[in-house]
CSV table of C-alpha atoms and ligand atoms in Angstrom, one decimal:
chain,number,residue,atom,x,y,z
A,1,MET,CA,-34.9,-92.2,24.9
A,2,LYS,CA,-33.8,-88.6,25.2
A,3,ASN,CA,-35.9,-86.4,23.0
A,4,ILE,CA,-39.6,-86.1,23.9
A,5,ALA,CA,-42.2,-84.2,22.0
A,6,VAL,CA,-45.5,-83.3,23.7
A,7,ILE,CA,-48.4,-82.3,21.4
A,8,GLY,CA,-50.8,-80.0,23.1
A,9,SER,CA,-49.8,-77.7,25.9
A,10,GLY,CA,-53.0,-77.4,27.9
A,11,GLN,CA,-53.4,-78.6,31.4
A,12,MET,CA,-52.2,-82.1,30.7
A,13,GLY,CA,-49.5,-81.2,28.1
A,14,ASN,CA,-47.8,-78.7,30.4
A,15,GLY,CA,-47.7,-81.2,33.3
A,16,ILE,CA,-46.3,-84.0,31.1
A,17,ALA,CA,-43.6,-81.6,29.7
A,18,HIS,CA,-42.9,-80.6,33.3
A,19,VAL,CA,-42.2,-84.1,34.6
A,20,PHE,CA,-40.1,-85.1,31.6
A,21,ALA,CA,-38.0,-81.9,31.8
A,22,GLN,CA,-37.5,-82.2,35.5
A,23,ASN,CA,-36.2,-85.7,35.0
A,24,GLY,CA,-33.5,-84.6,32.5
A,25,PHE,CA,-35.3,-85.3,29.1
A,26,LYS,CA,-35.2,-82.7,26.3
A,27,VAL,CA,-38.8,-81.7,25.7
A,28,THR,CA,-40.4,-79.9,22.7
A,29,MET,CA,-43.9,-78.7,23.4
A,30,VAL,CA,-46.0,-78.3,20.2
A,31,ASP,CA,-49.4,-76.4,20.1
A,32,ILE,CA,-51.3,-74.7,17.4
A,33,ASN,CA,-52.1,-71.9,19.8
A,34,GLN,CA,-49.2,-69.6,20.8
A,35,ASP,CA,-51.1,-68.3,23.8
A,36,ALA,CA,-51.4,-71.9,25.1
A,37,LEU,CA,-47.6,-72.4,24.8
A,38,ASN,CA,-46.9,-69.1,26.6
A,39,LYS,CA,-49.3,-70.0,29.3
A,40,ALA,CA,-47.8,-73.5,29.6
A,41,ILE,CA,-44.3,-72.1,30.2
A,42,GLN,CA,-45.7,-69.8,32.9
A,43,THR,CA,-47.6,-72.6,34.6
A,44,ILE,CA,-44.5,-74.9,34.6
A,45,ASP,CA,-42.4,-72.1,36.0
A,46,LYS,CA,-45.0,-71.4,38.8
A,47,ASN,CA,-45.4,-75.1,39.6
A,48,MET,CA,-41.7,-75.7,39.8
A,49,GLU,CA,-41.4,-72.6,42.0
A,50,ARG,CA,-43.9,-74.3,44.3
A,51,GLN,CA,-41.7,-77.4,44.3
A,52,VAL,CA,-38.7,-75.3,45.2
A,53,GLY,CA,-40.7,-73.8,48.1
A,54,LYS,CA,-41.4,-77.3,49.4
A,55,ASN,CA,-37.8,-78.3,49.0
A,56,LEU,CA,-38.7,-80.9,46.4
A,57,LEU,CA,-36.5,-79.2,43.8
A,58,THR,CA,-33.5,-76.9,44.2
A,59,ALA,CA,-33.4,-73.5,42.4
A,60,GLU,CA,-30.6,-74.8,40.1
A,61,GLU,CA,-32.6,-78.0,39.2
A,62,LYS,CA,-35.6,-75.7,38.4
A,63,LEU,CA,-33.4,-73.7,36.0
A,64,ASN,CA,-32.0,-76.8,34.4
A,65,ALA,CA,-35.5,-78.3,34.0
A,66,LEU,CA,-36.8,-75.1,32.3
A,67,ALA,CA,-33.8,-75.0,30.0
A,68,ASN,CA,-34.8,-78.5,28.8
A,69,ILE,CA,-38.1,-77.2,27.3
A,70,THR,CA,-38.5,-75.6,24.0
A,71,THR,CA,-41.8,-74.7,22.2
A,72,THR,CA,-43.0,-74.5,18.7
A,73,ASN,CA,-46.2,-74.1,16.6
A,74,ASN,CA,-44.7,-76.3,13.8
A,75,LEU,CA,-45.4,-80.0,14.2
A,76,ALA,CA,-42.8,-81.1,11.7
A,77,GLU,CA,-40.1,-79.1,13.4
A,78,GLY,CA,-41.2,-80.2,16.9
A,79,VAL,CA,-41.1,-84.0,16.3
A,80,LYS,CA,-38.4,-84.5,13.7
A,81,ASN,CA,-35.9,-85.8,16.3
A,82,ALA,CA,-38.3,-87.3,18.8
A,83,ASP,CA,-37.7,-90.7,20.3
A,84,LEU,CA,-41.1,-90.5,22.0
A,85,VAL,CA,-44.1,-88.4,21.2
A,86,VAL,CA,-46.8,-88.0,23.9
A,87,GLU,CA,-49.9,-86.5,22.4
A,88,ALA,CA,-52.1,-84.5,24.8
A,89,ALA,CA,-54.2,-82.4,22.4
A,90,THR,CA,-58.0,-81.8,22.8
A,91,GLU,CA,-60.1,-85.0,23.3
A,92,ARG,CA,-61.6,-85.2,19.8
A,93,ILE,CA,-61.2,-88.3,17.7
A,94,ASP,CA,-61.0,-86.5,14.3
A,95,LEU,CA,-58.2,-84.3,15.7
A,96,LYS,CA,-56.2,-87.2,17.2
A,97,LEU,CA,-56.5,-89.3,14.0
A,98,GLN,CA,-55.1,-86.4,11.9
A,99,ILE,CA,-52.3,-85.8,14.4
A,100,PHE,CA,-51.2,-89.5,14.4
A,101,LYS,CA,-51.4,-89.7,10.6
A,102,ASP,CA,-49.1,-86.7,10.5
A,103,LEU,CA,-46.8,-88.0,13.2
A,104,ASP,CA,-46.4,-91.3,11.3
A,105,THR,CA,-44.8,-89.4,8.4
A,106,LEU,CA,-43.0,-86.7,10.4
A,107,THR,CA,-41.2,-88.7,13.1
A,108,PRO,CA,-38.2,-91.1,12.8
A,109,ALA,CA,-39.4,-94.7,12.1
A,110,SER,CA,-38.2,-95.8,15.5
A,111,CYS,CA,-40.2,-93.2,17.4
A,112,ILE,CA,-42.9,-94.4,19.8
A,113,LEU,CA,-46.2,-92.6,19.5
A,114,ALA,CA,-48.1,-92.4,22.8
A,115,SER,CA,-51.4,-90.8,23.4
A,116,ASN,CA,-52.6,-89.3,26.7
A,117,THR,CA,-56.2,-89.8,25.6
A,118,SER,CA,-58.7,-90.4,28.4
A,119,SER,CA,-60.9,-92.8,26.4
A,120,ILE,CA,-60.3,-92.9,22.7
A,121,SER,CA,-59.4,-96.3,21.3
A,122,ILE,CA,-55.6,-96.7,21.0
A,123,THR,CA,-56.3,-99.5,18.4
A,124,LYS,CA,-58.3,-96.9,16.3
A,125,ILE,CA,-55.5,-94.3,16.7
A,126,ALA,CA,-52.9,-96.9,15.7
A,127,SER,CA,-54.9,-97.8,12.6
A,128,VAL,CA,-54.1,-94.5,10.9
A,129,THR,CA,-50.4,-95.2,11.2
A,130,LYS,CA,-48.1,-97.9,9.7
A,131,ARG,CA,-46.5,-98.6,13.1
A,132,GLY,CA,-49.3,-100.1,15.2
A,133,ASP,CA,-46.7,-102.0,17.3
A,134,LYS,CA,-45.3,-98.6,18.4
A,135,VAL,CA,-48.6,-96.9,19.3
A,136,ILE,CA,-49.6,-97.0,23.0
A,137,GLY,CA,-51.7,-95.2,25.6
A,138,MET,CA,-49.7,-93.3,28.2
A,139,HIS,CA,-52.6,-91.9,30.4
A,140,PHE,CA,-51.2,-89.5,33.0
A,141,MET,CA,-53.4,-88.2,35.8
A,142,ASN,CA,-54.1,-84.6,36.6
A,143,PRO,CA,-52.1,-82.8,38.1
A,144,VAL,CA,-49.3,-84.7,36.4
A,145,PRO,CA,-46.4,-83.5,38.6
A,146,VAL,CA,-48.3,-84.8,41.7
A,147,MET,CA,-50.2,-87.9,40.6
A,148,LYS,CA,-48.3,-91.2,40.6
A,149,LEU,CA,-50.3,-93.3,38.2
A,150,VAL,CA,-49.7,-93.8,34.5
A,151,GLU,CA,-52.3,-96.1,33.0
A,152,VAL,CA,-50.4,-97.8,30.1
A,153,ILE,CA,-52.9,-98.9,27.5
A,154,ARG,CA,-51.9,-101.6,25.0
A,155,GLY,CA,-53.6,-101.3,21.7
A,156,TYR,CA,-54.4,-104.5,19.8
A,157,SER,CA,-51.0,-104.5,18.0
A,158,THR,CA,-48.8,-102.8,20.6
A,159,SER,CA,-45.6,-104.8,21.1
A,160,ASP,CA,-44.3,-106.2,24.4
A,161,GLU,CA,-41.0,-104.3,23.7
A,162,VAL,CA,-42.8,-100.9,23.4
A,163,THR,CA,-44.9,-101.6,26.5
A,164,LYS,CA,-41.7,-102.4,28.4
A,165,GLN,CA,-40.1,-99.2,27.2
A,166,ILE,CA,-43.1,-97.1,28.3
A,167,PHE,CA,-43.1,-98.9,31.7
A,168,ASP,CA,-39.3,-98.1,32.1
A,169,ILE,CA,-39.6,-94.4,31.2
A,170,SER,CA,-42.7,-94.0,33.4
A,171,THR,CA,-40.7,-95.4,36.3
A,172,LYS,CA,-37.8,-93.0,35.5
A,173,LEU,CA,-40.3,-90.2,35.9
A,174,GLY,CA,-41.1,-91.4,39.4
A,175,LYS,CA,-44.5,-92.7,38.3
A,176,SER,CA,-46.2,-96.1,38.8
A,177,PRO,CA,-47.3,-97.6,35.5
A,178,VAL,CA,-50.2,-100.1,35.4
A,179,GLU,CA,-51.0,-102.1,32.2
A,180,VAL,CA,-54.5,-102.1,30.9
A,181,ASN,CA,-56.1,-103.4,27.7
A,182,ASP,CA,-57.7,-101.2,25.1
A,183,TYR,CA,-61.5,-101.1,25.7
A,184,PRO,CA,-63.7,-98.0,26.0
A,185,GLY,CA,-62.6,-95.8,29.0
A,186,PHE,CA,-59.8,-98.3,29.8
A,187,ILE,CA,-60.0,-98.7,33.6
A,188,ALA,CA,-59.7,-95.2,35.2
A,189,ASN,CA,-62.5,-93.5,33.3
A,190,ARG,CA,-64.7,-96.6,32.9
A,191,ILE,CA,-65.1,-96.4,36.6
A,192,LEU,CA,-64.8,-92.7,37.3
A,193,MET,CA,-67.0,-91.2,34.7
A,194,PRO,CA,-70.2,-93.1,35.5
A,195,MET,CA,-69.8,-91.9,39.1
A,196,ILE,CA,-69.3,-88.3,38.0
A,197,ASN,CA,-72.3,-88.6,35.6
A,198,GLU,CA,-74.5,-90.0,38.4
A,199,ALA,CA,-73.5,-87.1,40.6
A,200,ILE,CA,-74.5,-84.7,37.8
A,201,CYS,CA,-77.8,-86.6,37.4
A,202,SER,CA,-78.5,-86.4,41.1
A,203,LEU,CA,-78.0,-82.6,40.9
A,204,TYR,CA,-80.2,-82.4,37.8
A,205,GLU,CA,-83.0,-84.3,39.5
A,206,GLY,CA,-82.8,-82.0,42.6
A,207,VAL,CA,-81.8,-84.8,45.0
A,208,ALA,CA,-79.2,-82.6,46.6
A,209,GLY,CA,-77.1,-79.4,45.9
A,210,VAL,CA,-73.6,-79.1,44.6
A,211,SER,CA,-71.8,-78.8,47.9
A,212,GLU,CA,-74.1,-81.5,49.5
A,213,ILE,CA,-73.2,-84.0,46.8
A,214,ASP,CA,-69.5,-83.3,47.1
A,215,THR,CA,-69.6,-83.3,50.9
A,216,VAL,CA,-71.2,-86.8,51.0
A,217,MET,CA,-68.5,-88.2,48.8
A,218,LYS,CA,-65.7,-86.4,50.6
A,219,LEU,CA,-66.7,-87.2,54.2
A,220,GLY,CA,-68.6,-90.4,53.5
A,221,MET,CA,-66.2,-92.1,51.1
A,222,ALA,CA,-63.0,-90.3,52.0
A,223,HIS,CA,-62.6,-89.0,48.5
A,224,PRO,CA,-60.1,-86.0,48.5
A,225,MET,CA,-62.4,-84.1,46.2
A,226,GLY,CA,-66.1,-84.4,45.5
A,227,PRO,CA,-67.2,-85.7,42.0
A,228,LEU,CA,-68.6,-82.3,40.9
A,229,GLN,CA,-65.4,-80.5,41.8
A,230,LEU,CA,-63.4,-83.2,40.2
A,231,ALA,CA,-65.5,-82.9,37.0
A,232,ASP,CA,-64.8,-79.1,37.0
A,233,PHE,CA,-61.1,-79.8,37.4
A,234,ILE,CA,-61.0,-82.4,34.6
A,235,GLY,CA,-63.0,-80.1,32.3
A,236,LEU,CA,-66.7,-80.7,31.6
A,237,ASP,CA,-66.0,-81.0,27.8
A,238,THR,CA,-63.5,-83.8,28.5
A,239,CYS,CA,-66.0,-85.6,30.8
A,240,LEU,CA,-68.7,-85.3,28.1
A,241,SER,CA,-66.3,-86.7,25.4
A,242,ILE,CA,-65.4,-89.6,27.6
A,243,LEU,CA,-69.0,-90.5,28.4
A,244,ARG,CA,-69.8,-90.4,24.6
A,245,VAL,CA,-67.0,-92.8,24.0
A,246,LEU,CA,-68.3,-95.2,26.7
A,247,HIS,CA,-71.9,-94.8,25.4
A,248,ASP,CA,-70.9,-95.5,21.8
A,249,GLY,CA,-68.3,-98.1,22.6
A,250,PHE,CA,-70.5,-100.3,24.8
A,251,GLY,CA,-73.9,-99.3,23.3
A,252,ASN,CA,-75.3,-99.4,26.8
A,253,PRO,CA,-77.7,-96.5,27.9
A,254,LYS,CA,-76.2,-96.5,31.4
A,255,TYR,CA,-73.4,-94.4,30.0
A,256,ALA,CA,-75.7,-91.7,28.4
A,257,PRO,CA,-74.4,-88.3,29.5
A,258,CYS,CA,-76.7,-86.3,31.8
A,259,PRO,CA,-78.6,-83.6,29.8
A,260,LEU,CA,-77.3,-81.0,32.4
A,261,LEU,CA,-73.7,-81.9,31.5
A,262,VAL,CA,-74.5,-81.5,27.8
A,263,ASN,CA,-76.1,-78.0,28.4
A,264,MET,CA,-73.2,-76.9,30.5
A,265,VAL,CA,-70.7,-77.8,27.8
A,266,THR,CA,-72.8,-76.3,25.0
A,267,SER,CA,-73.0,-73.0,27.0
A,268,GLY,CA,-69.2,-72.9,27.5
A,269,ASN,CA,-69.3,-73.6,31.2
A,270,LEU,CA,-66.4,-76.1,31.2
A,271,GLY,CA,-65.2,-75.9,34.8
A,272,VAL,CA,-61.9,-74.5,36.1
A,273,LYS,CA,-60.5,-73.7,32.6
A,274,SER,CA,-63.5,-71.5,31.6
A,275,GLY,CA,-63.9,-69.9,35.1
A,276,SER,CA,-67.2,-71.5,35.8
A,277,GLY,CA,-68.8,-75.0,36.1
A,278,PHE,CA,-70.5,-76.4,39.2
A,279,TYR,CA,-68.3,-73.9,41.1
A,280,LYS,CA,-67.1,-70.5,40.0
A,281,TYR,CA,-63.4,-69.8,39.9
A,282,VAL,CA,-61.8,-66.4,40.6
A,283,ALA,CA,-58.2,-66.0,39.7
A,284,GLY,CA,-56.0,-65.9,42.8
A,285,SER,CA,-58.8,-67.2,45.1
A,286,LYS,CA,-58.8,-70.7,46.6
A,287,GLU,CA,-62.3,-70.4,48.1
A,288,LEU,CA,-64.7,-73.0,46.7
A,289,VAL,CA,-67.9,-71.1,45.7
A,290,VAL,CA,-70.9,-72.8,44.2
A,291,ALA,CA,-71.8,-71.3,40.8
A,292,GLU,CA,-74.8,-68.9,41.0
A,293,LYS,CA,-76.8,-71.2,38.7
A,294,PHE,CA,-76.8,-73.9,41.4
A,295,ASN,CA,-77.5,-71.7,44.3
A,296,LYS,CA,-81.2,-71.1,43.9
A,297,THR,CA,-84.0,-72.9,45.7
A,298,VAL,CA,-87.7,-72.5,45.2
A,299,ASN,CA,-89.9,-73.8,48.1
A,300,GLY,CA,-86.9,-75.6,49.5
A,301,ILE,CA,-86.3,-77.4,46.2
A,302,ILE,CA,-82.9,-76.9,44.5
A,303,VAL,CA,-83.5,-75.4,41.0
A,304,ASN,CA,-80.6,-76.1,38.7
A,305,CYS,CA,-81.7,-76.5,35.1
B,1,NAD,N1,-58.0,-82.9,32.0
B,1,NAD,C1,-57.8,-84.0,32.6
B,1,NAD,O1,-57.9,-84.2,33.8
B,1,NAD,C2,-57.2,-85.2,31.8
B,1,NAD,C3,-56.7,-86.3,32.5
B,1,NAD,C4,-56.1,-87.3,31.8
B,1,NAD,C5,-56.0,-87.2,30.4
B,1,NAD,N2,-56.6,-86.1,29.7
B,1,NAD,C6,-56.5,-86.1,28.3
B,1,NAD,O2,-55.4,-85.2,27.9
B,1,NAD,C7,-55.7,-84.6,26.6
B,1,NAD,C8,-55.6,-83.1,26.8
B,1,NAD,O3,-56.6,-82.7,27.8
B,1,NAD,P1,-56.4,-81.2,28.5
B,1,NAD,O4,-57.3,-81.3,29.7
B,1,NAD,O5,-54.9,-80.9,28.7
B,1,NAD,O6,-57.0,-80.3,27.4
B,1,NAD,P2,-56.8,-78.7,27.2
B,1,NAD,O7,-58.1,-78.2,26.6
B,1,NAD,O8,-56.4,-78.1,28.5
B,1,NAD,O9,-55.6,-78.6,26.2
B,1,NAD,C9,-55.6,-79.1,24.9
B,1,NAD,C10,-54.6,-78.4,24.1
B,1,NAD,O10,-54.4,-79.0,22.8
B,1,NAD,C11,-54.2,-78.0,21.8
B,1,NAD,N3,-54.4,-78.5,20.5
B,1,NAD,C12,-55.6,-78.6,19.9
B,1,NAD,N4,-55.4,-79.1,18.6
B,1,NAD,C13,-54.1,-79.3,18.4
B,1,NAD,C14,-53.3,-79.7,17.4
B,1,NAD,N5,-53.8,-80.1,16.2
B,1,NAD,N6,-51.9,-79.7,17.5
B,1,NAD,C15,-51.4,-79.3,18.7
B,1,NAD,N7,-52.1,-78.9,19.8
B,1,NAD,C16,-53.4,-78.9,19.6
B,1,NAD,C17,-55.1,-76.8,22.3
B,1,NAD,O11,-54.6,-75.6,21.7
B,1,NAD,C18,-54.9,-76.9,23.8
B,1,NAD,O12,-53.8,-76.1,24.2
B,1,NAD,C19,-57.1,-85.1,26.2
B,1,NAD,O13,-56.9,-86.2,25.4
B,1,NAD,C20,-57.7,-85.5,27.5
B,1,NAD,O14,-58.7,-86.5,27.4
B,1,NAD,C21,-57.1,-85.1,30.4
């Protein structure tokens, strides 16, 4: 496999394009939003510069890697020569089903169609194509250039051969692939999202404040980042979508998203990408500041909703 197409150039898409390009693959990034493509190239440039600063990459390797990336708004153009497509568009099932229907007609018959979905059924995605054996989950973690894991999700019809090819290519990227079957949330988010939801419920019920909840999990459980900061980092819209998939998929009320999370997403407070979530984010500042909404107390009780 040489030619890779990455669909969606948001925070995951640009990271996926980054690691493929850095490892010598030709990458075409496809996005409907030109600003997202421009921003993705700037982000990749900045992140590779950081790698150069840490001697993880030479200046020449950076130039070669950037030269491996092209961008387009045109899906047909972007995927016509692809050996592997990695879809990393917004976590919405209607959107992903349409993209895979289109990919099935626009890519060469031998092309493997992978999705970076956090939770949507690979079997369902495969069902809109005529190549269920070549549809697979390739779930990278955020930030992609740093995180080692690729959760490889086998849909009901995914072949052994395709699974092996995805294991091999993940290893070539310096990642550690792990095989998981296709059930709601797979493994990573089936375990992570209930924890994040419980942290949000604890805040909603006034049990503790944002920094207190995150500090307990960082210092008490040795998590590198607290669950509320992690939720901001993942994107609260993405967290909500995943919880809805778990809730619908298992029909178990334990996965019901916290009403505070629903309100935050509805009001456009999506975390890092919107500038505000449980914390507020100021461009250029690394200081972790709790969002004003969660900084109020009345008679010693935290008011947050
Ligand atoms: N954020 C995380 O930590 C994380 C981790 C693992 C997996 N994921 C998954 O990765 C995927 C992308 O998440 P993200 O955080 O990068 O989202 P994002 O919102 O940062 O980016 C999504 C991008 O998809 C583009 N897009 C929307 N419709 C499109 C279409 N029809 N064709 C091409 N591009 C389109 C948008 O313009 C946007 O640039 C989701 O499936 C998400 O569940 C996210």
